[in-house]
Amino acid sequence: MEKKIVKSANEAAEQIIEWGESHGIETCFDRAQRLKPCPIGAAGACCKTCHMGPCRFVGKNAEEEARGVCGATLPTVASRNLLRMAIAGSAAHTDHARDMAFILLAVANGETSDFRITDVRKLYKVAGILDIEFGNGMAVNDVARDVALRLIKDFGRQKGELNYIKRAPNKTQERWKKWGITPRGIDREITEAMHRTHMGVDHAPDNLLLSALRVSLADGWGGSMISTDITDILFGTPRPVKAEAGFGIFKEDEVNIVVHGHEPSLAEMIVDVVNEPEMIAYAKSKGAKGINLGGMCCTANEVLMRHGIPTAGGFTNQELAIMTGLIDAITVDVQCIMPALVELSRKFHTKVITTSYKAKIPGAVHIEYDEHRAKEIAREIVKFAIDNYPNRKAEGIHINQKFPVIAGFSHEYIEYMQGGRWRASFRPLNDAIMAGRIRGVVGLAGCDNPRVPSQGLHRFLAVELIKNDVLILSTGCGSHACGTAGYLIPEMALENAGPGLREVCEAIGVPPILHLGSCVDNSRILTIVSAMAAEGGLSDEIGGMPVVGIAPEWMSEKAISIGCYLAASGVPVIFGGESPVSASEEVTKIMTEVWFERFKGALHFEPDPEKILSLTLEYIDRAREALKLRKYEPGKFGAERVLLDMAARRELEKAAKPHIGIY
Ligand code: NFS
């Protein structure tokens, strides 16, 4: 009997895929089976930077002997390929950040009345970080303008360093200076790195890879951090919120609209508009009971974190959501959008609406977004979806499965939950790590991927890590994989976490997997680890902390940029799948051993999830040993301060005076 291939670890996804197969509907899972990756390109051994090639570097001694037409070696080509991925990833995140900065400027200048500054406290905090002087009398919009302009300067700066570099621990910054990778201006780093990869420029693998770190740091401590901060300022800094995840979020008797992509500003407007009484009345006039908004991919994370909008899932779930036959319109902005959606949507009644001039798909409806007319455009989109509701056919496979999730763990909330408004700090977390109650921290990030049983590697590692008392900070599709399995709830700690982590989660009332947000919110991992370093008792820089980043199902170039900026910041990173530079031992060695020596971070690729797990724990234990922390033994802890429980926190707060902002 032929062995059945499991395509997704998400049961509901698997059910939809099977339904699709029985109806002759193709998805990324079928295409992944059919299209085998080119083994030469997959290993980084193909150079197509000029038109004398593509040159393929194959054969037993390719590393030493193979040459391209220009004479380039395999390590040059492999490192150049990786650098190009990092550049594209950094460009994606930072261009998203640029759009956010211009929205903040438009709000400050009064050019749009649809948005406002929601979190004034965060605005002041960011203004403080940027050394912007603001007194009591200064109007909020004036502070916002100064913040926006100061951050916009980060894109075009030619010399000096990015504003947020100083948020990193001094020692971390010193390492960057020593190795010449402190980013200057975001656009400069991207342009210079592209220049280096042009035919006939930089040929030294180590130098090319340092450039990958620099351009990625411009993402992590530049674009992504800017985006996170401005999104918090405009739409609110997340705090825990209850929501739901899974294909069961769609409603048979309501207009279902999905916001998909990455940039949150249009989605925020749609959240507002679907609640307008006139819109609801309009939906009812078309026979629907109401309007139901859901999210997909990282736009989903943005509106989930701030408004509790339910999510249908991550990257590999997008086609499957359409196959429920219940989506009346799916609006997409930028990044991680499968062009296959349009062709697929024709088999159902779903309308795919592109909204960015940067990201069009032939055959899609295009309603162009402009932040100056945001609400008007959001209304047009919602109305369009409502008008499509009567066209809904009975086709599709309706799914009921959905899980509760608790999301919304910003840096600020994590600090707050460890001591309340007046004693907020990272002390309890550091203490719990020092005592061995928490073994270490893992950032679970990145895409989900149809080349493995999708979402399964995330789920396996999440469960195994929490069993081992490792606290997880999840983002992006890692969070979707966990959320659609029911892992993002406090009960997960009771049932699955090791004894130390379970106690900590019980005391605070949080899940053992803290959903930090979208992919740009990986910058929250940087600020959290920097705060842990500043708190004392562990490492005084990011490097050397019992902290590891993993992206077991990565596929996008943005993931490479994230992996590189975490590695340069001092976090060992382990990616799943085959290495995109596996053809070159020299390049692999630089990214692991050499980077670890210089930055205490590394970037590994490891297809075997069991090995990802053991390497992660090994890094954590090695860091604990180097920091002379007590040896981790499950259930045996050292002395530590007592965590405040909910009641104690409330008591403290009753005594506290009101404070600006939400904390
Ligand atoms: Ni990030 Fe991957 Fe895309 Fe978000 Fe999901 S695929 S690298 S997690 S949605 S960006």
PDB file of C-alpha atoms in Angstrom, residues 43-47 57 73-84 205 208-209 580-584 587-588 591:
ATOM      1  CA  ALA A  43      22.850  24.286  -1.841  1.00  0.00           C
ATOM      2  CA  GLY A  44      24.006  27.768  -2.862  1.00  0.00           C
ATOM      3  CA  ALA A  45      26.192  26.448  -5.667  1.00  0.00           C
ATOM      4  CA  CYS A  46      24.658  28.320  -8.593  1.00  0.00           C
ATOM      5  CA  CYS A  47      25.756  31.810  -9.584  1.00  0.00           C
ATOM      6  CA  PHE A  57      29.672  24.642  -9.024  1.00  0.00           C
ATOM      7  CA  THR A  73      34.950  30.233  -6.256  1.00  0.00           C
ATOM      8  CA  LEU A  74      32.161  28.289  -4.631  1.00  0.00           C
ATOM      9  CA  PRO A  75      32.525  29.977  -1.204  1.00  0.00           C
ATOM     10  CA  THR A  76      32.302  33.385  -2.911  1.00  0.00           C
ATOM     11  CA  VAL A  77      29.155  32.375  -4.720  1.00  0.00           C
ATOM     12  CA  ALA A  78      27.482  30.716  -1.735  1.00  0.00           C
ATOM     13  CA  SER A  79      28.157  33.655   0.579  1.00  0.00           C
ATOM     14  CA  ARG A  80      27.048  36.116  -2.100  1.00  0.00           C
ATOM     15  CA  ASN A  81      23.805  34.200  -2.537  1.00  0.00           C
ATOM     16  CA  LEU A  82      23.148  34.300   1.187  1.00  0.00           C
ATOM     17  CA  LEU A  83      23.921  38.003   1.297  1.00  0.00           C
ATOM     18  CA  ARG A  84      21.388  38.637  -1.474  1.00  0.00           C
ATOM     19  CA  PRO A 205      33.291  35.092   1.789  1.00  0.00           C
ATOM     20  CA  LEU A 208      30.371  39.222   2.170  1.00  0.00           C
ATOM     21  CA  LEU A 209      28.956  37.548   5.264  1.00  0.00           C
ATOM     22  CA  PRO A 580      21.072  27.296   1.443  1.00  0.00           C
ATOM     23  CA  VAL A 581      24.882  27.338   1.650  1.00  0.00           C
ATOM     24  CA  SER A 582      25.450  23.629   2.287  1.00  0.00           C
ATOM     25  CA  ALA A 583      27.703  23.383  -0.780  1.00  0.00           C
ATOM     26  CA  SER A 584      30.429  25.344   0.981  1.00  0.00           C
ATOM     27  CA  VAL A 587      30.807  29.470   4.440  1.00  0.00           C
ATOM     28  CA  THR A 588      29.103  27.114   6.903  1.00  0.00           C
ATOM     29  CA  MET A 591      28.387  31.349   9.964  1.00  0.00           C
TER      30      MET A 591
END
